[in-house]
PDB file of C-alpha atoms in Angstrom:
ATOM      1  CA  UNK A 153       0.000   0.000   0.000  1.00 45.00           C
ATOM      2  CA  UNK A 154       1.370   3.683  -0.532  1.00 44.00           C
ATOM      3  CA  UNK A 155       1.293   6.042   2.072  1.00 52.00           C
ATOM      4  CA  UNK A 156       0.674   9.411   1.616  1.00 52.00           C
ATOM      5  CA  UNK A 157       4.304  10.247   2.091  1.00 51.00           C
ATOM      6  CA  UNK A 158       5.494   8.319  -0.960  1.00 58.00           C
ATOM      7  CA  UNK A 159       2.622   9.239  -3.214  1.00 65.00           C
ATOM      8  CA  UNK A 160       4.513  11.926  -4.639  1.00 77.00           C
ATOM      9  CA  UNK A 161       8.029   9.665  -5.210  1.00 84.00           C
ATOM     10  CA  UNK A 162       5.083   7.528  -7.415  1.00 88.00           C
ATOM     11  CA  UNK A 163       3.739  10.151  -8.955  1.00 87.00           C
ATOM     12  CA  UNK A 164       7.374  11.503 -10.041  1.00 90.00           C
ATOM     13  CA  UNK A 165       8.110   8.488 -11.607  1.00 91.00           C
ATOM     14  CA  UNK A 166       4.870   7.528 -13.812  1.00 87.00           C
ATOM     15  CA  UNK A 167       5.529  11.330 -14.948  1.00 89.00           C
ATOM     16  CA  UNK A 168       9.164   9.997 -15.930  1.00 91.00           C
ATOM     17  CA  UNK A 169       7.650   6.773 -17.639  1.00 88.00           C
ATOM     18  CA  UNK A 170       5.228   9.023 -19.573  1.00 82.00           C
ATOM     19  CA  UNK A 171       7.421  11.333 -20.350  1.00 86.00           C
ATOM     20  CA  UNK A 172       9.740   8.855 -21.978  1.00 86.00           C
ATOM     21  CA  UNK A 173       6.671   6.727 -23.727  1.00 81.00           C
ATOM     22  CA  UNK A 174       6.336  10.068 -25.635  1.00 74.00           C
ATOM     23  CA  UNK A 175       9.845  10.854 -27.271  1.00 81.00           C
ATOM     24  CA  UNK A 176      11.253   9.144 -30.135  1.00 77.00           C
ATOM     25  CA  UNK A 177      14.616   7.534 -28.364  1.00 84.00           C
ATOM     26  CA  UNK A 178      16.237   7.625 -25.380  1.00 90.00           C
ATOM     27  CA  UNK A 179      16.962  11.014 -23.343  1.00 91.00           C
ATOM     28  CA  UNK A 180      19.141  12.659 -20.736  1.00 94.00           C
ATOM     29  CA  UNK A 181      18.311  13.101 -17.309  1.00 94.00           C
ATOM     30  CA  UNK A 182      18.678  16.600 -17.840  1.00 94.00           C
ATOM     31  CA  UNK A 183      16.142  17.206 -20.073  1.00 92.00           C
ATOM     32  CA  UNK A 184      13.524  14.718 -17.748  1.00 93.00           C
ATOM     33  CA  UNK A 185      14.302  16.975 -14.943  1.00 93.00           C
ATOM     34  CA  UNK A 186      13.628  20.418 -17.080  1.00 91.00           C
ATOM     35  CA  UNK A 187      11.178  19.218 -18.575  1.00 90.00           C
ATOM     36  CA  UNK A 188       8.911  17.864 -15.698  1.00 90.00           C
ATOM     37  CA  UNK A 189      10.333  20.202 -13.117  1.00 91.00           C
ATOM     38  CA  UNK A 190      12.194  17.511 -10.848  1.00 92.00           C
ATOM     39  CA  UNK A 191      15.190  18.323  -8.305  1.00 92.00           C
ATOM     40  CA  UNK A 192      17.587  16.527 -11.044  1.00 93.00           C
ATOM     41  CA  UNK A 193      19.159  14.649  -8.149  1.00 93.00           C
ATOM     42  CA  UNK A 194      15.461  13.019  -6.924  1.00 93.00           C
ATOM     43  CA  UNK A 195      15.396  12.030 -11.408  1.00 94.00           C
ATOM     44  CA  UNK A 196      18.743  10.034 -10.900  1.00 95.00           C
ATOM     45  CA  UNK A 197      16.969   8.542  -7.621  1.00 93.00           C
ATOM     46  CA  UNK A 198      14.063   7.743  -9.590  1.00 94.00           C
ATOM     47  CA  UNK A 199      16.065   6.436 -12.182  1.00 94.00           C
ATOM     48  CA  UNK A 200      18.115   4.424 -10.942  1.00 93.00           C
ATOM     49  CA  UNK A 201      15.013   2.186  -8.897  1.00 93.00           C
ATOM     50  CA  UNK A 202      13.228   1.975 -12.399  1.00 93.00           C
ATOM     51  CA  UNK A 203      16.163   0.859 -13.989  1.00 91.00           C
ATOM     52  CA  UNK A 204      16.011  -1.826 -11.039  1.00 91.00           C
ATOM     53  CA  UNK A 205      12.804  -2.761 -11.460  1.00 89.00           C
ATOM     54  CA  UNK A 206      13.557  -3.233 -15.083  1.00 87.00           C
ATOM     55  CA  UNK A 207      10.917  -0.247 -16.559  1.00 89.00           C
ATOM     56  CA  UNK A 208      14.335   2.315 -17.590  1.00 91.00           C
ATOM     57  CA  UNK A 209      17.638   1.101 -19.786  1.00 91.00           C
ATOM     58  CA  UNK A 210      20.588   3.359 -19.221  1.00 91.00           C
ATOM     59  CA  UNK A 211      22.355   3.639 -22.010  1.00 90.00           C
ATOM     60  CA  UNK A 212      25.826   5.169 -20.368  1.00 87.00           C
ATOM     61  CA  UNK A 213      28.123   5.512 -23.795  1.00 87.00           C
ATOM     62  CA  UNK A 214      25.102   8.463 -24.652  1.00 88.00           C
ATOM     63  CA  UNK A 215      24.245   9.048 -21.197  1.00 91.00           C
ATOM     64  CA  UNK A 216      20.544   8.632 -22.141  1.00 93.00           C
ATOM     65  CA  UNK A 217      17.904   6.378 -20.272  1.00 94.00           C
ATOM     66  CA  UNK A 218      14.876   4.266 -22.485  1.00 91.00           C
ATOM     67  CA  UNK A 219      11.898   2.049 -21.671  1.00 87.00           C
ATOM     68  CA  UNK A 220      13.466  -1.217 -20.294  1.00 86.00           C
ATOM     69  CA  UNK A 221      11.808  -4.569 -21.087  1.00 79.00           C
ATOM     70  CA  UNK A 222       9.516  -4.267 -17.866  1.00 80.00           C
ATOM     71  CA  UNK A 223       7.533  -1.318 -20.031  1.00 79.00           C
ATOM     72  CA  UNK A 224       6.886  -3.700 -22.494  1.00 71.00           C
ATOM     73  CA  UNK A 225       5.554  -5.886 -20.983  1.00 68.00           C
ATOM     74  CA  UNK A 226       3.356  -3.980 -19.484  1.00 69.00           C
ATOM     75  CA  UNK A 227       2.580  -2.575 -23.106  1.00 62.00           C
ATOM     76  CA  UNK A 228       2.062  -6.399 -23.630  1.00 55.00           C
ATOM     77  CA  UNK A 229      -0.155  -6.792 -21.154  1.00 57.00           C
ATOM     78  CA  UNK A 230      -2.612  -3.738 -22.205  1.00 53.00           C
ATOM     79  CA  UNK A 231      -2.819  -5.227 -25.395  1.00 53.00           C
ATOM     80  CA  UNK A 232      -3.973  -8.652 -23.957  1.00 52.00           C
ATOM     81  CA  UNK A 233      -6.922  -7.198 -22.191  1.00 48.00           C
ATOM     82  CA  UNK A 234      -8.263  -5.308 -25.041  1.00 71.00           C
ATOM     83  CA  UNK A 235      -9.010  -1.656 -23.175  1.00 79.00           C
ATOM     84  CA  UNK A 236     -10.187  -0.686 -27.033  1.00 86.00           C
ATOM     85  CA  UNK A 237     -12.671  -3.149 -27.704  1.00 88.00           C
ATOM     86  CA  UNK A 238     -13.573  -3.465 -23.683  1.00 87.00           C
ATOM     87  CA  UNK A 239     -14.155   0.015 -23.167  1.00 90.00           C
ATOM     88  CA  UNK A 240     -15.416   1.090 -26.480  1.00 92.00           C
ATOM     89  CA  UNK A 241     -17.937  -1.046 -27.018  1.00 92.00           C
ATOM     90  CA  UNK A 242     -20.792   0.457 -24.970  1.00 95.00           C
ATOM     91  CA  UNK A 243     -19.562   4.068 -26.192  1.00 95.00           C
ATOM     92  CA  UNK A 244     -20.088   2.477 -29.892  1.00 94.00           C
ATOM     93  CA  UNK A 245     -23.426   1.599 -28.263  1.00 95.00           C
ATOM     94  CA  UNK A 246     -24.590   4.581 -26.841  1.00 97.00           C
ATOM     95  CA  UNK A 247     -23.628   6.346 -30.022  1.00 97.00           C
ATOM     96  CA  UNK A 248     -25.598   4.229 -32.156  1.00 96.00           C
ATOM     97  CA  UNK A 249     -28.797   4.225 -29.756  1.00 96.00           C
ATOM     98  CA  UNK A 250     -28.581   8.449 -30.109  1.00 96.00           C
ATOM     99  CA  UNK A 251     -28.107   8.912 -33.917  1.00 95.00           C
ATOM    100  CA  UNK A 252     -29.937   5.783 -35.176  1.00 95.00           C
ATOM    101  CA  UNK A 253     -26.937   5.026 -37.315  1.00 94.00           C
ATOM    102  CA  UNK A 254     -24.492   2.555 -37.410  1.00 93.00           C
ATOM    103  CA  UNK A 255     -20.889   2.691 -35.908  1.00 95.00           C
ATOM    104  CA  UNK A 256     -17.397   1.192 -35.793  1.00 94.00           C
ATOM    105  CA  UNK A 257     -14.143   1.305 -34.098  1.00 94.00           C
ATOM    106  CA  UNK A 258     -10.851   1.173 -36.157  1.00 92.00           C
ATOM    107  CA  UNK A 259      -7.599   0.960 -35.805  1.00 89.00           C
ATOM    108  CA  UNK A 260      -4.535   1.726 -38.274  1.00 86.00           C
ATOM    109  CA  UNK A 261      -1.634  -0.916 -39.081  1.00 81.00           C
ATOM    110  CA  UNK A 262       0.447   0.092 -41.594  1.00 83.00           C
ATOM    111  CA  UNK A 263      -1.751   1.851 -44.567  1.00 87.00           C
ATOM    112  CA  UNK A 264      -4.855   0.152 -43.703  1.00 88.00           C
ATOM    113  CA  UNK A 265      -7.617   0.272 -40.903  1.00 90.00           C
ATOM    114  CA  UNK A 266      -8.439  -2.816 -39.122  1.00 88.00           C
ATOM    115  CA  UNK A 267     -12.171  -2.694 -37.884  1.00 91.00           C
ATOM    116  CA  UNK A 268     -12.204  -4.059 -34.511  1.00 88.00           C
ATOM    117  CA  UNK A 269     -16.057  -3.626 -33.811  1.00 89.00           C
ATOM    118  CA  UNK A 270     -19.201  -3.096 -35.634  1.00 91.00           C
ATOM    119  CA  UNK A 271     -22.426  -2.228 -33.796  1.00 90.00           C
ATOM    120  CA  UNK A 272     -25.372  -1.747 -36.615  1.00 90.00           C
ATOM    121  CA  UNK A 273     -28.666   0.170 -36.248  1.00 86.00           C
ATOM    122  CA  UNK A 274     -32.218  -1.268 -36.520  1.00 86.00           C
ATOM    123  CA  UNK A 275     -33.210  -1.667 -39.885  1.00 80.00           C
ATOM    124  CA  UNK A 276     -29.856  -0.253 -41.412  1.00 80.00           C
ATOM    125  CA  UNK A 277     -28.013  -2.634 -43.807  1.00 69.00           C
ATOM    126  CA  UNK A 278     -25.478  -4.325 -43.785  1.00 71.00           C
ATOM    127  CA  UNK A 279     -21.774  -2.711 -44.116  1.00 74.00           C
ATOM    128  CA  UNK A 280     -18.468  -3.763 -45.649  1.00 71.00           C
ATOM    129  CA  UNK A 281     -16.863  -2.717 -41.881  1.00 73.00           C
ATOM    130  CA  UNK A 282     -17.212  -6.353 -40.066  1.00 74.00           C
ATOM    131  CA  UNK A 283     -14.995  -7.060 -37.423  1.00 75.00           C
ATOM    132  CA  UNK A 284     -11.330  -7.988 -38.705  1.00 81.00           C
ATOM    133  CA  UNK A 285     -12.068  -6.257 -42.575  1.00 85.00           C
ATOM    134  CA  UNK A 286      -9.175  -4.501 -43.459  1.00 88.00           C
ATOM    135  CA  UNK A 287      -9.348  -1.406 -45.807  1.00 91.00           C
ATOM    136  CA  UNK A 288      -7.377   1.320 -46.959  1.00 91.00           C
ATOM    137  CA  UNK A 289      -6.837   3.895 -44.953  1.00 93.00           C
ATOM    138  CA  UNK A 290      -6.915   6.500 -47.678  1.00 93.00           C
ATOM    139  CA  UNK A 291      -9.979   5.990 -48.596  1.00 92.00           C
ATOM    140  CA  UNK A 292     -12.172   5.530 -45.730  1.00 94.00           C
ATOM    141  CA  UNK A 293     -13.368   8.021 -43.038  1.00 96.00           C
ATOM    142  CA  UNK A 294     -11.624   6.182 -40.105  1.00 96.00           C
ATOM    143  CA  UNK A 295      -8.270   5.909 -41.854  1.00 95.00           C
ATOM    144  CA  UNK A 296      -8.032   9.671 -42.469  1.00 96.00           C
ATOM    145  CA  UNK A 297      -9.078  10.619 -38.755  1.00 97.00           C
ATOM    146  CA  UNK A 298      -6.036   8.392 -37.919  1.00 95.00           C
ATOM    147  CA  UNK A 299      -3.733   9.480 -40.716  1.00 95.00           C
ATOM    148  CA  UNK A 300      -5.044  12.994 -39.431  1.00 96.00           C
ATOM    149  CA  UNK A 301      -3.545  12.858 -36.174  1.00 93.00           C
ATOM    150  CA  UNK A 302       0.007  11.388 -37.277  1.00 88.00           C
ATOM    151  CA  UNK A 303       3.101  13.882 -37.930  1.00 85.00           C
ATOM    152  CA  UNK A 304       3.202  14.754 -41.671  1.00 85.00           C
ATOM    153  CA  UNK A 305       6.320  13.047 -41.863  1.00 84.00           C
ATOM    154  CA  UNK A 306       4.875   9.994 -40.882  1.00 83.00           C
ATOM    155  CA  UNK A 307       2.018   9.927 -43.502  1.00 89.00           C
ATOM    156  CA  UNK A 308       4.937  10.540 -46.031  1.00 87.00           C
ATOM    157  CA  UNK A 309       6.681   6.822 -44.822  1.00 82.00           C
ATOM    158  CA  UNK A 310       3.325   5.553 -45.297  1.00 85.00           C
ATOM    159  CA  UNK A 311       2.537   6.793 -48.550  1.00 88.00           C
ATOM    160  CA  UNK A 312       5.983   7.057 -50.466  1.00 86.00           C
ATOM    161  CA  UNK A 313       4.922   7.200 -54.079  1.00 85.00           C
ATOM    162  CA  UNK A 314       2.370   6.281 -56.083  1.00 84.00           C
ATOM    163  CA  UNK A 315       2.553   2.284 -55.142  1.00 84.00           C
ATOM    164  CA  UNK A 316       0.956   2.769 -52.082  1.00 85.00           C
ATOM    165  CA  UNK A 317      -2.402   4.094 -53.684  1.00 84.00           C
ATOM    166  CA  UNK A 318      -2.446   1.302 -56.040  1.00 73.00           C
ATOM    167  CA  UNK A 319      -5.806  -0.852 -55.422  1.00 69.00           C
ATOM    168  CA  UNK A 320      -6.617  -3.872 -57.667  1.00 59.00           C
ATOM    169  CA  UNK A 321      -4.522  -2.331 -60.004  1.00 55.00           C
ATOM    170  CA  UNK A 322      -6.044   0.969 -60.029  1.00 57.00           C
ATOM    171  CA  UNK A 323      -4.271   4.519 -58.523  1.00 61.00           C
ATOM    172  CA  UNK A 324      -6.941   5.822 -56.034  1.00 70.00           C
ATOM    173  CA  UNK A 325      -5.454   9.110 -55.332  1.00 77.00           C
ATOM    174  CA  UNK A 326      -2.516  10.902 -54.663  1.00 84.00           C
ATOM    175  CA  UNK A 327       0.144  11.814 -51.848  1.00 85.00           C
ATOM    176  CA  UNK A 328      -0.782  15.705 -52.948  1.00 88.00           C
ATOM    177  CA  UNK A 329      -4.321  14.672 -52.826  1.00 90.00           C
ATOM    178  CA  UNK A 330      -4.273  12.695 -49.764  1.00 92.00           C
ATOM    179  CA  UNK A 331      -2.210  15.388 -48.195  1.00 92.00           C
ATOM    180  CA  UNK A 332      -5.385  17.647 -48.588  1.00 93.00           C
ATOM    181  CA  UNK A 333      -8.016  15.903 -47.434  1.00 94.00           C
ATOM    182  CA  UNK A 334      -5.578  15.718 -44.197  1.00 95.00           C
ATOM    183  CA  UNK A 335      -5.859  19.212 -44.335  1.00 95.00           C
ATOM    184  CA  UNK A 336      -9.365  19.652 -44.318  1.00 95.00           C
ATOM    185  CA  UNK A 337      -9.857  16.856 -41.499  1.00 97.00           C
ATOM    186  CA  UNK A 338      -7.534  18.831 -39.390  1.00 96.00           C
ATOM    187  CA  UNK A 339      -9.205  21.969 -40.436  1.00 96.00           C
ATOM    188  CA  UNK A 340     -13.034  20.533 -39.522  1.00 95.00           C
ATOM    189  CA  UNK A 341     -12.358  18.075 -36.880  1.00 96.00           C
ATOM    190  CA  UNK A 342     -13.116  15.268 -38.513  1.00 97.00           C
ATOM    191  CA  UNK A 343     -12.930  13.277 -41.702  1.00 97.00           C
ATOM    192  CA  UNK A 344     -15.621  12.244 -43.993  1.00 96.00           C
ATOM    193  CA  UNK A 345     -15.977  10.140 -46.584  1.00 94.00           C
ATOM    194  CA  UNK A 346     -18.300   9.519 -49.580  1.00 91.00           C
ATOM    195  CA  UNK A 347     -18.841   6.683 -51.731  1.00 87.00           C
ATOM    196  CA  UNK A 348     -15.330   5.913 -52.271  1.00 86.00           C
ATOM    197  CA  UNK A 349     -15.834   2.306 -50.443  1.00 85.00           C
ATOM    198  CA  UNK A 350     -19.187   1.623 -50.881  1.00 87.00           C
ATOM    199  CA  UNK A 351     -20.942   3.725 -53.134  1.00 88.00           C
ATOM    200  CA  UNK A 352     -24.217   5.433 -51.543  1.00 90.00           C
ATOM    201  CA  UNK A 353     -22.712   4.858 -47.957  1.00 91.00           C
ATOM    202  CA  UNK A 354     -20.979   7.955 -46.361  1.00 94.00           C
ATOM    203  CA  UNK A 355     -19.381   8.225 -43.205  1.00 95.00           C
ATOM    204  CA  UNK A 356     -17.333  10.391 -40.550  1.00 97.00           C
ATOM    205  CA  UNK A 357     -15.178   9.210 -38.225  1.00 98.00           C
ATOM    206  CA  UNK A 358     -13.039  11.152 -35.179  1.00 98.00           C
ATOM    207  CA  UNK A 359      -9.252   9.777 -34.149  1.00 97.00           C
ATOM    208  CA  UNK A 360      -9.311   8.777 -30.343  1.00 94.00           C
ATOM    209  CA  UNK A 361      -6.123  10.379 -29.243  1.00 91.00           C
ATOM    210  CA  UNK A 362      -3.589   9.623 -26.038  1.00 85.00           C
ATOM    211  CA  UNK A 363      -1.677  11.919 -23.956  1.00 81.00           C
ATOM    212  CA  UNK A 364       0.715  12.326 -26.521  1.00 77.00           C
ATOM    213  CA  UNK A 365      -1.720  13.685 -29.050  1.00 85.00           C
ATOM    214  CA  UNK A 366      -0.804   9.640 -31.196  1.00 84.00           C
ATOM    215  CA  UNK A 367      -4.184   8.327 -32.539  1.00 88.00           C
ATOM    216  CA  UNK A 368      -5.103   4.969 -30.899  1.00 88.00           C
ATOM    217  CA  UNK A 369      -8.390   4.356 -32.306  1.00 92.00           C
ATOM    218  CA  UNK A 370     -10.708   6.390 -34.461  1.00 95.00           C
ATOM    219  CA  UNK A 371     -14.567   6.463 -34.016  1.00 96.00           C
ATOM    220  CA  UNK A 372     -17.151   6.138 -37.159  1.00 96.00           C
ATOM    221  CA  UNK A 373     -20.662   6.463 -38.201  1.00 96.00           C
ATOM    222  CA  UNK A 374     -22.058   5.261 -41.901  1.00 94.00           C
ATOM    223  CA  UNK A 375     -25.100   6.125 -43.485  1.00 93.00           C
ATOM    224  CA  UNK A 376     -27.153   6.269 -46.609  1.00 91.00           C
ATOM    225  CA  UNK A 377     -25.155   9.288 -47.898  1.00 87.00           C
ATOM    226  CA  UNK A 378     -28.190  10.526 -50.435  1.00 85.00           C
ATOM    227  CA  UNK A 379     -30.729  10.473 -47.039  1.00 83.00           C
ATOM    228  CA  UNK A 380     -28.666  12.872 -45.113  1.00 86.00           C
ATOM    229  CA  UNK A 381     -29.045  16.332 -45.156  1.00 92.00           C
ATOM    230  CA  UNK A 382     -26.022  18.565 -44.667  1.00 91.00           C
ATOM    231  CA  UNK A 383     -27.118  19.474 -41.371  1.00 94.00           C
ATOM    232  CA  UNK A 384     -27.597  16.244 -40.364  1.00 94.00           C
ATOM    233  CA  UNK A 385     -24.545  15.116 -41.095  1.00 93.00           C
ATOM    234  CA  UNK A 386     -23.076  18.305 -39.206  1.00 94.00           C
ATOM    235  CA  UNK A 387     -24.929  16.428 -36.361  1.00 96.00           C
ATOM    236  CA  UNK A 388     -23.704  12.886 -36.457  1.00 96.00           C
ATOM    237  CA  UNK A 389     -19.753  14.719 -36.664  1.00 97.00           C
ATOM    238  CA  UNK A 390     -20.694  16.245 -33.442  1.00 97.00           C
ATOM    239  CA  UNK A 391     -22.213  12.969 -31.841  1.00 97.00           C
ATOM    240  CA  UNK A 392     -19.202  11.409 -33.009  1.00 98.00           C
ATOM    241  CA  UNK A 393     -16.855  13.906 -31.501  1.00 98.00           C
ATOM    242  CA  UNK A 394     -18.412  14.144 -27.882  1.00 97.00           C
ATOM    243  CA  UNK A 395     -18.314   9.923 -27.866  1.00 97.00           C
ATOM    244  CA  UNK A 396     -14.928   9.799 -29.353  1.00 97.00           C
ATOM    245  CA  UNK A 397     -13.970  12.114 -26.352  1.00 96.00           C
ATOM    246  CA  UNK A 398     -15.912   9.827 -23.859  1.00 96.00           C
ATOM    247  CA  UNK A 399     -14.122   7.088 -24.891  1.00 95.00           C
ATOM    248  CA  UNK A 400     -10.624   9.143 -24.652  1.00 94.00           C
ATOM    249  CA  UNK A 401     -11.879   9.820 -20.979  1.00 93.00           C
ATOM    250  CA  UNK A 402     -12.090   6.315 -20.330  1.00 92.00           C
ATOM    251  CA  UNK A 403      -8.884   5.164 -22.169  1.00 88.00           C
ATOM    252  CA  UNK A 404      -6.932   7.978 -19.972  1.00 87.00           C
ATOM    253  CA  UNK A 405      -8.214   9.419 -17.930  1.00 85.00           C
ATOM    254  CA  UNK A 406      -8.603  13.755 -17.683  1.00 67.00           C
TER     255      UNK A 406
END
């Protein structure tokens, strides 16, 4: 149990481990004690029991500390018990009982999304999104909330040339194109999509974002495109945002 005395030591280091689960390689202890505002000698402290515990790597030739092996498992473990599909199923839920429409979480590997659930609507039909579909990210509402939320440089390594837009042996777009719809997502919030997977069927979708501002998840809703009016679909964005929040809430907390 942790007493009230060493609730701050605790709280110190999770702000270390976050800190470091953010950056791109290892850092000093330096710039983990400017950074967070930490006495520099209680960082080494810190450091120096995580690195015990097996959660920090020091790395002394660059005098940097990483995530040890104890971090990923950890990582490991989170993806074992499915917080995404655990926690954002009744959100899908709710969202669905509210706009009458049907929803789906996705997530992005590599260029494609990866629909982990599907919750339809009374009386709508049946979608293309089932549970383990993949898709490509460029051309669905989901994947461009997610490709959205990434650094520009990593949409680039995604989408290299003109390859990577190649579908059945058809170019669907390209990395100009693609570069401003991202623009326009960013710009309104969220991304849409029309037609361009099944044709009739539009969608929007929000990225669920962590801490770090990295997209974990994105949020959707599909429709009959040609039954929607503009301010409906003005609407279901919205509805999509606030439960897209909800489920960041729940994810992590704040």
């Amino acid at each position: 149990m942790v007493t009230s005395a060493e609730a701050p030591t605790v709280a110190a280091a999770l702000r270390i481990l976050s800190f470091m689960a953010a950056q791109q390689g290892p850092v000093a202890a330096a710039t983990l004690a400017r950074s967070l505002d930490l006495p520099r000698s209680s960082v080494y402290r810190l450091l120096s029991t995580l690195a015990e515990q097996g959660f920090v790597l020091h790395f002394p030739e660059a005098r940097r500390y990483g995530l040890g092996i104890a971090a990923f498992e950890l990582s490991s473990g989170y993806v074992r018990q499915e917080p995404v599909t655990r926690l954002g199923r009744p959100v899908l839920a709710t969202l669905v009982d509210r706009v009458g429409e049907s929803a789906h979480l996705a997530v992005l590997v590599g260029r494609e999304v990866v629909y982990l659930v599907e919750e339809r609507a009374p009386r709508r039909p049946a979608l293309v999104t089932d549970v383990g579909v993949r898709l490509p990210s460029h051309l669905t509402a989901s994947g461009r909330a997610l490709l959205a939320a990434l650094p520009r440089e990593q949409v680039r390594a995604l989408f290299p040339d003109a390859s990577a837009f190649t579908r059945r042996g058809v170019t669907t777009q390209t990395h100009a194109g693609l570069r401003a719809e991202l623009v326009r997502t960013r710009a309104r919030g969220y991304a849409v999509e029309d037609g361009e997977i099944t044709p009739g069927f539009s969608s929007v979708a929000v990225a669920v974002t962590d801490h770090a501002g990295w997209p974990v998840t994105s949020l959707a809703v599909t429709f009959e495109g040609t039954a929607v009016t503009d301010e409906r679909r003005v609407e279901l964005a919205e509805a999509v945002q606030r439960h897209a929040e909800e489920l960041r809430r729940r994810l992590f907390g704040g």
